[in-house]
């Protein structure tokens, strides 16, 4: 839009800025704190000027800590401040985006939307990469035009320019990377699952809560067109009341584990590797699980690597995790579900993901994909392919990290939350525990079912709503 004149990296001068520090224990009462702040201003015969600003400051020293503030410009200095408040007569904020709108007022709303999109798109940057194998880091930096290669992860954690750490390590390394990143005051988005042991995941959630940091965890495929459209169908009541669900996958990890060796080890296997996709898709639609019961088996645990050219060719290895899983789940909303997983089957993968309601059957595609077709069957009718209501039909790995970044900028909770990730993690652990003990396992955690992304943002043609705009 030519009616907006934009300049970057400007310095904003504010006067009479009142600030209120927010402790971690107060993060659930931000609305109350804002009201108290406004009343405090009025009680001193002052008036707010402009909107409230949420900002994060970092303490100095070798281990900087984030501190959250509400800031508001007022029309005069307040002579006597109560504990918790501070005020600057003049405050200069560097690195701002300056915009001057020169068009007619009836265009101002559209101009504001475009300016928000511009600001967000220019706010999220890939600042550096790190890998134990230097050559891999160099290749990634070259491919994505990344300006910096860190010698180790701690150098990245100490970089004040870094806000989010993207943890793409193997499952048994997730805890060892995520924990020090959180302790360094960084937001983290991690590959699935959140950790290996249950106590590790619980500790990571606790640290993030105590420090007021965002912790996101894959999979993020539930944010894609397929699962979001399925969620739309259920939320709109198109299958009536959901009563049951069924999830199933068969694969041949005997092939995959010969070159992706972690798939045969603790923390992976088909349960913790693929289970996250199915359980997360169902969690995003149906909410938390209350209890589980299961049987598992480990077929042919002692094996030899037969893949010519693989690092472990000819060497014996053992399958440390179950490769056949059959489980039942009771959801907190009353839905009953079954989960079947077999990773010692034929190479031709077979998937199934369905939700059965009083007025219809919803069939989803592979939740490991973003744009698998979605089918709706009504009484006495054949299943019909339902048109996508949401964007991100193509492979959009990293969508969850992007949505989390936009959420941080907007000051809201992100959708691939640590609470949902931990609950899915605990659900799979509960399945394993039930199989070992021969008893039902009652889950202890819960989460708030994530809100659907706004419908209609599909990037179809030049004039349609862009799918990225759904993340703002």
Short mmCIF file of C-alpha atoms in Angstrom, two decimals:
data_model
loop_
_atom_site.label_atom_id
_atom_site.label_comp_id
_atom_site.label_asym_id
_atom_site.label_seq_id
_atom_site.Cartn_x
_atom_site.Cartn_y
_atom_site.Cartn_z
CA UNK A 1 0.00 0.00 0.00
CA UNK A 2 1.62 3.24 -1.18
CA UNK A 3 -0.33 5.28 1.40
CA UNK A 4 1.98 3.94 4.17
CA UNK A 5 5.47 5.40 4.46
CA UNK A 6 7.64 3.02 6.50
CA UNK A 7 11.08 3.52 8.03
CA UNK A 8 12.94 0.92 10.08
CA UNK A 9 15.41 1.12 12.97
CA UNK A 10 14.06 4.42 14.30
CA UNK A 11 14.24 5.66 17.89
CA UNK A 12 10.93 6.31 19.66
CA UNK A 13 10.90 8.99 22.37
CA UNK A 14 8.33 8.53 25.13
CA UNK A 15 7.67 10.81 28.10
CA UNK A 16 6.30 10.13 31.59
CA UNK A 17 6.41 6.34 31.14
CA UNK A 18 4.92 4.43 34.07
CA UNK A 19 6.07 0.80 34.37
CA UNK A 20 4.74 -2.06 36.49
CA UNK A 21 6.86 -5.20 36.92
CA UNK A 22 4.94 -8.49 36.64
CA UNK A 23 6.07 -11.48 38.66
CA UNK A 24 5.76 -15.02 37.30
CA UNK A 25 3.00 -15.76 39.84
CA UNK A 26 0.91 -12.92 38.37
CA UNK A 27 0.94 -14.07 34.73
CA UNK A 28 -2.53 -15.54 35.07
CA UNK A 29 -4.02 -12.22 36.23
CA UNK A 30 -2.80 -9.74 33.63
CA UNK A 31 -6.26 -8.26 33.16
CA UNK A 32 -6.53 -7.50 36.89
CA UNK A 33 -3.05 -5.96 36.94
CA UNK A 34 -3.88 -3.72 33.97
CA UNK A 35 -7.07 -2.50 35.68
CA UNK A 36 -5.14 -1.79 38.88
CA UNK A 37 -2.55 0.16 36.90
CA UNK A 38 -5.22 2.27 35.19
CA UNK A 39 -6.92 2.98 38.53
CA UNK A 40 -3.57 3.96 40.05
CA UNK A 41 -3.02 6.49 37.26
CA UNK A 42 -6.49 7.99 37.68
CA UNK A 43 -6.15 8.16 41.48
CA UNK A 44 -3.24 10.59 40.99
CA UNK A 45 -5.23 12.86 38.65
CA UNK A 46 -3.29 11.63 35.65
CA UNK A 47 -4.47 10.24 32.32
CA UNK A 48 -3.02 7.49 30.16
CA UNK A 49 -1.68 8.49 26.74
CA UNK A 50 -1.73 5.78 24.08
CA UNK A 51 -1.95 2.00 24.51
CA UNK A 52 -0.46 -0.24 27.17
CA UNK A 53 2.86 -1.79 26.14
CA UNK A 54 4.06 -5.21 27.24
CA UNK A 55 7.83 -5.48 27.22
CA UNK A 56 10.57 -7.81 28.43
CA UNK A 57 13.79 -6.57 29.99
CA UNK A 58 16.81 -8.74 30.77
CA UNK A 59 18.94 -8.41 33.86
CA UNK A 60 22.67 -7.87 33.42
CA UNK A 61 25.33 -10.41 34.33
CA UNK A 62 26.47 -13.82 33.07
CA UNK A 63 22.98 -15.36 33.47
CA UNK A 64 20.46 -12.74 32.32
CA UNK A 65 16.91 -13.26 33.55
CA UNK A 66 13.78 -12.03 31.70
CA UNK A 67 11.56 -9.53 33.52
CA UNK A 68 8.09 -8.71 32.19
CA UNK A 69 6.64 -5.18 32.46
CA UNK A 70 3.46 -3.34 31.63
CA UNK A 71 4.34 0.17 30.43
CA UNK A 72 2.03 3.10 29.83
CA UNK A 73 2.69 6.71 28.87
CA UNK A 74 0.80 9.22 31.04
CA UNK A 75 0.24 12.97 30.72
CA UNK A 76 2.30 13.93 33.78
CA UNK A 77 4.84 12.65 36.27
CA UNK A 78 3.37 10.96 39.34
CA UNK A 79 5.18 12.29 42.45
CA UNK A 80 4.57 9.37 44.84
CA UNK A 81 4.88 5.86 43.43
CA UNK A 82 3.61 2.75 45.16
CA UNK A 83 5.87 -0.32 45.49
CA UNK A 84 6.15 -2.18 42.20
CA UNK A 85 5.89 0.94 40.04
CA UNK A 86 8.64 3.00 38.44
CA UNK A 87 8.53 5.97 36.08
CA UNK A 88 10.87 7.52 33.51
CA UNK A 89 10.55 11.16 32.54
CA UNK A 90 12.03 10.32 29.13
CA UNK A 91 12.42 6.86 27.62
CA UNK A 92 14.01 6.21 24.23
CA UNK A 93 13.25 2.90 22.50
CA UNK A 94 15.66 1.96 19.71
CA UNK A 95 15.06 -0.27 16.70
CA UNK A 96 11.44 0.79 16.15
CA UNK A 97 9.34 0.62 13.01
CA UNK A 98 8.03 4.07 12.03
CA UNK A 99 4.95 4.37 9.81
CA UNK A 100 3.19 7.43 8.42
CA UNK A 101 -0.25 6.91 6.88
CA UNK A 102 -1.14 9.51 4.25
CA UNK A 103 -4.34 8.02 2.80
CA UNK A 104 -8.03 8.65 3.54
CA UNK A 105 -9.44 7.58 6.90
CA UNK A 106 -11.70 4.92 5.36
CA UNK A 107 -8.49 3.09 4.37
CA UNK A 108 -6.94 3.29 7.85
CA UNK A 109 -8.22 -0.08 9.11
CA UNK A 110 -6.74 -1.92 6.12
CA UNK A 111 -3.52 0.06 6.49
CA UNK A 112 -3.28 -0.99 10.15
CA UNK A 113 -3.67 -4.66 9.22
CA UNK A 114 -1.00 -4.43 6.53
CA UNK A 115 1.35 -2.64 8.93
CA UNK A 116 0.89 -5.38 11.55
CA UNK A 117 1.75 -8.03 8.98
CA UNK A 118 4.80 -6.02 7.85
CA UNK A 119 6.04 -5.66 11.42
CA UNK A 120 5.61 -9.34 12.25
CA UNK A 121 7.23 -10.57 9.03
CA UNK A 122 10.26 -8.36 9.65
CA UNK A 123 10.49 -9.26 13.33
CA UNK A 124 11.24 -12.99 13.10
CA UNK A 125 14.72 -13.78 11.84
CA UNK A 126 16.94 -16.87 11.77
CA UNK A 127 20.04 -15.52 13.49
CA UNK A 128 22.31 -18.56 13.80
CA UNK A 129 22.80 -22.33 13.66
CA UNK A 130 24.71 -24.86 15.73
CA UNK A 131 25.54 -28.54 15.26
CA UNK A 132 28.00 -30.99 16.79
CA UNK A 133 29.18 -31.64 13.24
CA UNK A 134 30.59 -28.35 11.99
CA UNK A 135 30.12 -29.28 8.33
CA UNK A 136 26.38 -29.72 8.84
CA UNK A 137 26.09 -26.30 10.46
CA UNK A 138 28.05 -24.73 7.61
CA UNK A 139 25.81 -26.39 5.02
CA UNK A 140 22.66 -25.19 6.78
CA UNK A 141 24.03 -21.66 7.13
CA UNK A 142 24.84 -21.55 3.43
CA UNK A 143 21.48 -22.98 2.35
CA UNK A 144 19.39 -20.60 4.44
CA UNK A 145 21.73 -17.58 4.36
CA UNK A 146 22.20 -17.64 8.15
CA UNK A 147 24.66 -15.00 9.36
CA UNK A 148 26.25 -16.88 12.27
CA UNK A 149 27.47 -20.35 13.19
CA UNK A 150 27.80 -20.92 16.96
CA UNK A 151 30.70 -23.02 18.21
CA UNK A 152 28.35 -24.73 20.70
CA UNK A 153 24.83 -24.38 22.04
CA UNK A 154 25.95 -22.36 25.06
CA UNK A 155 27.28 -19.62 22.81
CA UNK A 156 23.80 -19.44 21.26
CA UNK A 157 22.17 -19.35 24.71
CA UNK A 158 24.43 -16.40 25.68
CA UNK A 159 23.63 -14.40 22.53
CA UNK A 160 21.30 -11.49 23.50
CA UNK A 161 20.06 -11.36 19.88
CA UNK A 162 18.51 -14.82 20.24
CA UNK A 163 14.96 -15.06 21.61
CA UNK A 164 13.97 -18.62 20.59
CA UNK A 165 16.02 -21.81 20.48
CA UNK A 166 14.81 -24.41 17.97
CA UNK A 167 15.82 -27.82 19.34
CA UNK A 168 16.09 -30.33 16.48
CA UNK A 169 18.19 -32.95 18.25
CA UNK A 170 17.44 -36.65 18.79
CA UNK A 171 14.88 -37.56 21.50
CA UNK A 172 17.50 -38.56 24.08
CA UNK A 173 19.09 -35.11 23.73
CA UNK A 174 15.94 -32.97 24.00
CA UNK A 175 16.12 -32.58 27.79
CA UNK A 176 19.86 -31.80 27.75
CA UNK A 177 19.38 -28.97 25.26
CA UNK A 178 16.02 -27.56 26.33
CA UNK A 179 16.80 -27.26 30.05
CA UNK A 180 19.93 -25.05 29.80
CA UNK A 181 18.24 -22.97 27.09
CA UNK A 182 15.30 -22.25 29.41
CA UNK A 183 17.64 -21.54 32.32
CA UNK A 184 19.41 -19.02 30.08
CA UNK A 185 16.10 -17.20 29.59
CA UNK A 186 15.37 -18.40 26.05
CA UNK A 187 12.04 -19.55 24.66
CA UNK A 188 12.32 -23.05 23.16
CA UNK A 189 10.55 -25.00 20.45
CA UNK A 190 11.57 -28.66 20.54
CA UNK A 191 11.22 -31.65 18.28
CA UNK A 192 8.90 -34.40 19.56
CA UNK A 193 8.63 -35.63 22.19
CA UNK A 194 9.38 -33.20 24.98
CA UNK A 195 11.89 -35.62 26.62
CA UNK A 196 12.50 -39.33 27.26
CA UNK A 197 11.62 -39.82 30.93
CA UNK A 198 8.42 -38.47 32.44
CA UNK A 199 10.22 -36.58 35.21
CA UNK A 200 12.29 -34.75 32.60
CA UNK A 201 9.23 -33.45 30.79
CA UNK A 202 7.61 -32.38 34.05
CA UNK A 203 10.76 -30.48 35.07
CA UNK A 204 10.96 -28.65 31.72
CA UNK A 205 7.34 -27.52 32.03
CA UNK A 206 8.01 -26.32 35.59
CA UNK A 207 11.11 -24.33 34.57
CA UNK A 208 9.28 -22.66 31.69
CA UNK A 209 6.41 -21.73 34.01
CA UNK A 210 8.69 -20.34 36.69
CA UNK A 211 10.57 -18.18 34.19
CA UNK A 212 7.52 -17.07 32.22
CA UNK A 213 8.91 -18.57 29.00
CA UNK A 214 7.25 -20.19 26.01
CA UNK A 215 8.04 -23.88 25.48
CA UNK A 216 6.60 -25.41 22.33
CA UNK A 217 6.88 -29.00 21.18
CA UNK A 218 6.28 -30.79 17.89
CA UNK A 219 4.41 -32.21 16.13
CA UNK A 220 2.95 -29.11 14.54
CA UNK A 221 1.09 -30.95 11.79
CA UNK A 222 -2.13 -30.42 13.79
CA UNK A 223 -1.91 -26.76 12.69
CA UNK A 224 -2.09 -27.80 9.04
CA UNK A 225 -5.11 -27.83 6.73
CA UNK A 226 -6.11 -31.44 7.43
CA UNK A 227 -6.44 -31.47 11.23
CA UNK A 228 -7.67 -27.86 11.39
CA UNK A 229 -10.43 -28.69 8.90
CA UNK A 230 -11.29 -31.80 10.94
CA UNK A 231 -11.46 -29.65 14.07
CA UNK A 232 -13.75 -27.24 12.22
CA UNK A 233 -16.10 -30.13 11.33
CA UNK A 234 -16.29 -31.33 14.95
CA UNK A 235 -16.55 -27.85 16.47
CA UNK A 236 -19.41 -26.97 14.10
CA UNK A 237 -21.32 -30.09 15.18
CA UNK A 238 -21.30 -31.70 11.74
CA UNK A 239 -20.86 -35.20 13.20
CA UNK A 240 -23.09 -34.48 16.19
CA UNK A 241 -21.75 -35.52 19.58
CA UNK A 242 -18.37 -37.33 19.30
CA UNK A 243 -18.57 -40.74 20.98
CA UNK A 244 -15.52 -42.73 19.89
CA UNK A 245 -12.32 -42.54 17.87
CA UNK A 246 -9.92 -44.95 16.19
CA UNK A 247 -6.24 -44.46 15.31
CA UNK A 248 -3.99 -47.00 13.62
CA UNK A 249 -0.65 -47.12 11.80
CA UNK A 250 1.55 -49.91 10.49
CA UNK A 251 5.16 -49.47 9.33
CA UNK A 252 8.41 -51.39 8.98
CA UNK A 253 10.92 -49.98 11.46
CA UNK A 254 13.10 -52.99 10.75
CA UNK A 255 14.17 -51.00 7.68
CA UNK A 256 14.19 -47.50 9.16
CA UNK A 257 16.08 -48.41 12.36
CA UNK A 258 19.05 -49.65 10.36
CA UNK A 259 19.94 -46.08 9.38
CA UNK A 260 17.86 -44.09 11.90
CA UNK A 261 19.24 -46.06 14.83
CA UNK A 262 17.44 -44.06 17.54
CA UNK A 263 14.12 -45.60 16.40
CA UNK A 264 15.02 -48.84 18.17
CA UNK A 265 16.09 -47.15 21.38
CA UNK A 266 14.38 -45.89 24.53
CA UNK A 267 12.49 -42.66 23.91
CA UNK A 268 11.56 -43.57 20.35
CA UNK A 269 10.02 -46.62 18.74
CA UNK A 270 6.68 -46.32 17.00
CA UNK A 271 4.94 -45.27 20.22
CA UNK A 272 6.99 -42.20 21.00
CA UNK A 273 7.99 -41.50 17.39
CA UNK A 274 4.67 -41.80 15.52
CA UNK A 275 2.29 -41.83 18.48
CA UNK A 276 2.80 -38.11 18.92
CA UNK A 277 1.17 -37.34 15.57
CA UNK A 278 -1.99 -39.36 16.25
CA UNK A 279 -2.40 -38.46 19.92
CA UNK A 280 -1.74 -34.77 19.25
CA UNK A 281 -4.26 -34.62 16.41
CA UNK A 282 -6.90 -36.18 18.64
CA UNK A 283 -5.90 -33.99 21.60
CA UNK A 284 -6.27 -30.82 19.51
CA UNK A 285 -9.85 -31.85 18.69
CA UNK A 286 -11.09 -33.90 21.66
CA UNK A 287 -9.01 -32.53 24.54
CA UNK A 288 -7.24 -34.45 27.31
CA UNK A 289 -7.30 -38.19 28.07
CA UNK A 290 -8.46 -39.37 31.51
CA UNK A 291 -7.23 -42.98 31.59
CA UNK A 292 -5.63 -45.66 29.41
CA UNK A 293 -5.26 -49.44 29.28
CA UNK A 294 -2.93 -51.29 26.94
CA UNK A 295 -1.04 -54.36 25.79
CA UNK A 296 2.36 -54.18 24.08
CA UNK A 297 4.80 -56.64 22.54
CA UNK A 298 8.35 -56.55 21.24
CA UNK A 299 8.68 -58.91 18.30
CA UNK A 300 12.16 -60.22 17.43
CA UNK A 301 14.15 -57.91 19.77
CA UNK A 302 17.61 -59.29 18.81
CA UNK A 303 18.59 -58.24 15.29
CA UNK A 304 21.52 -57.68 12.90
CA UNK A 305 21.87 -54.60 10.70
CA UNK A 306 21.65 -55.78 7.08
CA UNK A 307 21.75 -52.39 5.40
CA UNK A 308 24.85 -52.24 3.20
CA UNK A 309 26.57 -48.89 3.58
CA UNK A 310 24.99 -48.07 6.94
CA UNK A 311 27.43 -47.26 9.79
CA UNK A 312 26.25 -50.32 11.77
CA UNK A 313 26.16 -52.78 8.88
CA UNK A 314 26.71 -56.35 10.05
CA UNK A 315 26.48 -55.41 13.73
CA UNK A 316 23.99 -56.82 16.22
CA UNK A 317 21.51 -54.47 17.86
CA UNK A 318 18.50 -54.87 20.13
CA UNK A 319 15.04 -53.35 19.86
CA UNK A 320 14.60 -51.65 23.25
CA UNK A 321 10.98 -50.56 22.82
CA UNK A 322 7.67 -52.26 21.97
CA UNK A 323 6.94 -52.56 18.27
CA UNK A 324 3.31 -53.64 18.65
CA UNK A 325 0.89 -51.54 20.71
CA UNK A 326 -2.83 -51.94 21.33
CA UNK A 327 -4.44 -49.42 23.68
CA UNK A 328 -7.80 -48.04 24.74
CA UNK A 329 -8.31 -44.46 25.93
CA UNK A 330 -11.04 -42.69 27.85
CA UNK A 331 -11.13 -38.96 27.18
CA UNK A 332 -12.22 -36.44 29.79
CA UNK A 333 -15.23 -35.50 27.61
CA UNK A 334 -16.41 -39.12 27.59
CA UNK A 335 -15.13 -40.14 24.15
CA UNK A 336 -13.71 -43.68 24.03
CA UNK A 337 -10.82 -44.43 21.68
CA UNK A 338 -8.53 -47.19 20.43
CA UNK A 339 -4.92 -46.88 19.33
CA UNK A 340 -3.17 -49.59 17.28
CA UNK A 341 0.48 -49.32 16.24
CA UNK A 342 2.68 -51.92 14.54
CA UNK A 343 6.21 -51.14 13.39
CA UNK A 344 7.17 -54.70 12.49
CA UNK A 345 4.77 -55.01 9.58
CA UNK A 346 5.29 -54.60 5.82
CA UNK A 347 6.92 -51.51 4.32
CA UNK A 348 3.65 -50.32 2.75
CA UNK A 349 2.39 -47.89 5.40
CA UNK A 350 -1.28 -48.03 6.37
CA UNK A 351 -2.91 -45.29 8.43
CA UNK A 352 -6.35 -44.71 9.93
CA UNK A 353 -7.71 -41.81 11.98
CA UNK A 354 -11.47 -41.52 12.55
CA UNK A 355 -13.91 -39.86 14.94
CA UNK A 356 -17.43 -41.32 15.21
CA UNK A 357 -20.33 -39.09 16.24
CA UNK A 358 -24.08 -39.37 16.70
CA UNK A 359 -24.70 -37.71 13.31
CA UNK A 360 -21.70 -38.58 11.19
CA UNK A 361 -18.24 -40.09 10.79
CA UNK A 362 -15.11 -37.99 10.30
CA UNK A 363 -12.19 -39.60 8.49
CA UNK A 364 -8.83 -37.87 8.59
CA UNK A 365 -5.75 -38.71 6.59
CA UNK A 366 -2.21 -39.31 7.83
CA UNK A 367 -1.60 -36.81 10.70
CA UNK A 368 2.09 -36.88 9.78
CA UNK A 369 1.10 -34.75 6.77
CA UNK A 370 -0.35 -31.26 6.63
CA UNK A 371 -2.80 -31.63 3.76
CA UNK A 372 -4.18 -35.18 3.81
CA UNK A 373 -7.81 -35.30 2.58
CA UNK A 374 -10.65 -35.12 5.11
CA UNK A 375 -13.93 -37.01 4.57
CA UNK A 376 -17.35 -36.54 6.15
CA UNK A 377 -20.02 -39.25 6.06
CA UNK A 378 -23.61 -38.43 7.00
CA UNK A 379 -26.44 -41.01 7.57
CA UNK A 380 -27.28 -43.15 4.52
CA UNK A 381 -24.70 -41.30 2.40
CA UNK A 382 -21.33 -42.10 0.93
CA UNK A 383 -18.31 -40.31 2.45
CA UNK A 384 -17.56 -37.02 0.69
CA UNK A 385 -14.28 -35.15 0.64
CA UNK A 386 -14.71 -32.00 2.70
CA UNK A 387 -13.15 -28.80 1.28
CA UNK A 388 -10.27 -27.43 3.31
CA UNK A 389 -11.27 -24.58 5.60
CA UNK A 390 -7.67 -23.73 6.52
CA UNK A 391 -4.32 -23.18 4.89
CA UNK A 392 -0.99 -25.00 5.12
CA UNK A 393 -1.79 -27.95 2.86
CA UNK A 394 1.85 -28.39 1.79
CA UNK A 395 4.72 -29.62 3.95
CA UNK A 396 5.01 -26.82 6.52
CA UNK A 397 7.47 -28.16 9.10
CA UNK A 398 8.32 -25.35 11.48
CA UNK A 399 4.78 -23.99 11.48
CA UNK A 400 4.51 -24.51 15.23
CA UNK A 401 7.70 -22.55 15.88
CA UNK A 402 6.45 -19.72 13.65
CA UNK A 403 3.07 -19.65 15.40
CA UNK A 404 4.86 -19.55 18.75
CA UNK A 405 7.03 -16.63 17.62
CA UNK A 406 3.96 -14.67 16.52
CA UNK A 407 2.28 -15.51 19.83
CA UNK A 408 5.26 -14.14 21.77
CA UNK A 409 5.07 -10.92 19.79
CA UNK A 410 1.32 -10.68 20.40
CA UNK A 411 1.62 -11.54 24.11
CA UNK A 412 -0.62 -14.62 24.00
CA UNK A 413 -0.30 -18.38 24.57
CA UNK A 414 0.84 -20.45 21.61
CA UNK A 415 -1.05 -23.47 20.32
CA UNK A 416 1.61 -26.23 20.34
CA UNK A 417 1.77 -25.77 24.09
CA UNK A 418 4.02 -27.46 26.61
CA UNK A 419 0.93 -28.54 28.54
CA UNK A 420 -0.58 -30.41 25.59
CA UNK A 421 2.83 -31.83 24.63
CA UNK A 422 3.45 -33.10 28.16
CA UNK A 423 -0.05 -34.61 28.32
CA UNK A 424 0.50 -36.49 25.04
CA UNK A 425 3.89 -37.58 26.43
CA UNK A 426 2.26 -38.78 29.65
CA UNK A 427 -0.45 -40.58 27.65
CA UNK A 428 2.14 -42.68 25.82
CA UNK A 429 4.00 -43.33 29.07
CA UNK A 430 0.68 -44.34 30.59
CA UNK A 431 0.13 -46.83 27.76
CA UNK A 432 3.54 -48.37 28.44
CA UNK A 433 2.92 -48.45 32.20
CA UNK A 434 -0.50 -50.07 31.75
CA UNK A 435 1.02 -52.80 29.57
CA UNK A 436 3.77 -53.45 32.13
CA UNK A 437 1.48 -53.53 35.18
CA UNK A 438 -1.65 -55.05 33.64
CA UNK A 439 -3.82 -52.29 35.10
CA UNK A 440 -5.53 -49.07 34.09
CA UNK A 441 -3.36 -45.95 34.24
CA UNK A 442 -4.99 -42.70 35.37
CA UNK A 443 -3.36 -39.63 33.85
CA UNK A 444 -2.39 -36.79 36.16
CA UNK A 445 -1.94 -33.91 33.71
CA UNK A 446 -4.40 -31.89 31.66
CA UNK A 447 -4.34 -28.93 29.27
CA UNK A 448 -6.51 -26.31 27.63
CA UNK A 449 -7.55 -27.51 24.17
CA UNK A 450 -5.88 -25.09 21.71
CA UNK A 451 -8.11 -22.69 19.82
CA UNK A 452 -8.48 -23.36 16.12
CA UNK A 453 -6.58 -21.16 13.71
CA UNK A 454 -8.85 -18.64 11.95
CA UNK A 455 -10.61 -20.25 9.00
CA UNK A 456 -10.35 -18.93 5.45
CA UNK A 457 -6.62 -18.12 5.29
CA UNK A 458 -5.58 -20.42 2.45
CA UNK A 459 -3.28 -18.48 0.06
CA UNK A 460 -5.35 -19.41 -3.01
CA UNK A 461 -4.49 -16.83 -5.67
CA UNK A 462 -3.16 -13.32 -5.28
CA UNK A 463 -6.35 -11.87 -3.80
CA UNK A 464 -7.09 -14.45 -1.11
CA UNK A 465 -6.21 -14.22 2.57
CA UNK A 466 -2.63 -15.41 3.05
CA UNK A 467 -2.20 -18.44 5.29
CA UNK A 468 0.58 -16.73 7.28
CA UNK A 469 -1.90 -14.07 8.38
CA UNK A 470 -3.76 -16.77 10.38
CA UNK A 471 -0.79 -16.90 12.76
CA UNK A 472 -0.96 -13.25 13.79
#
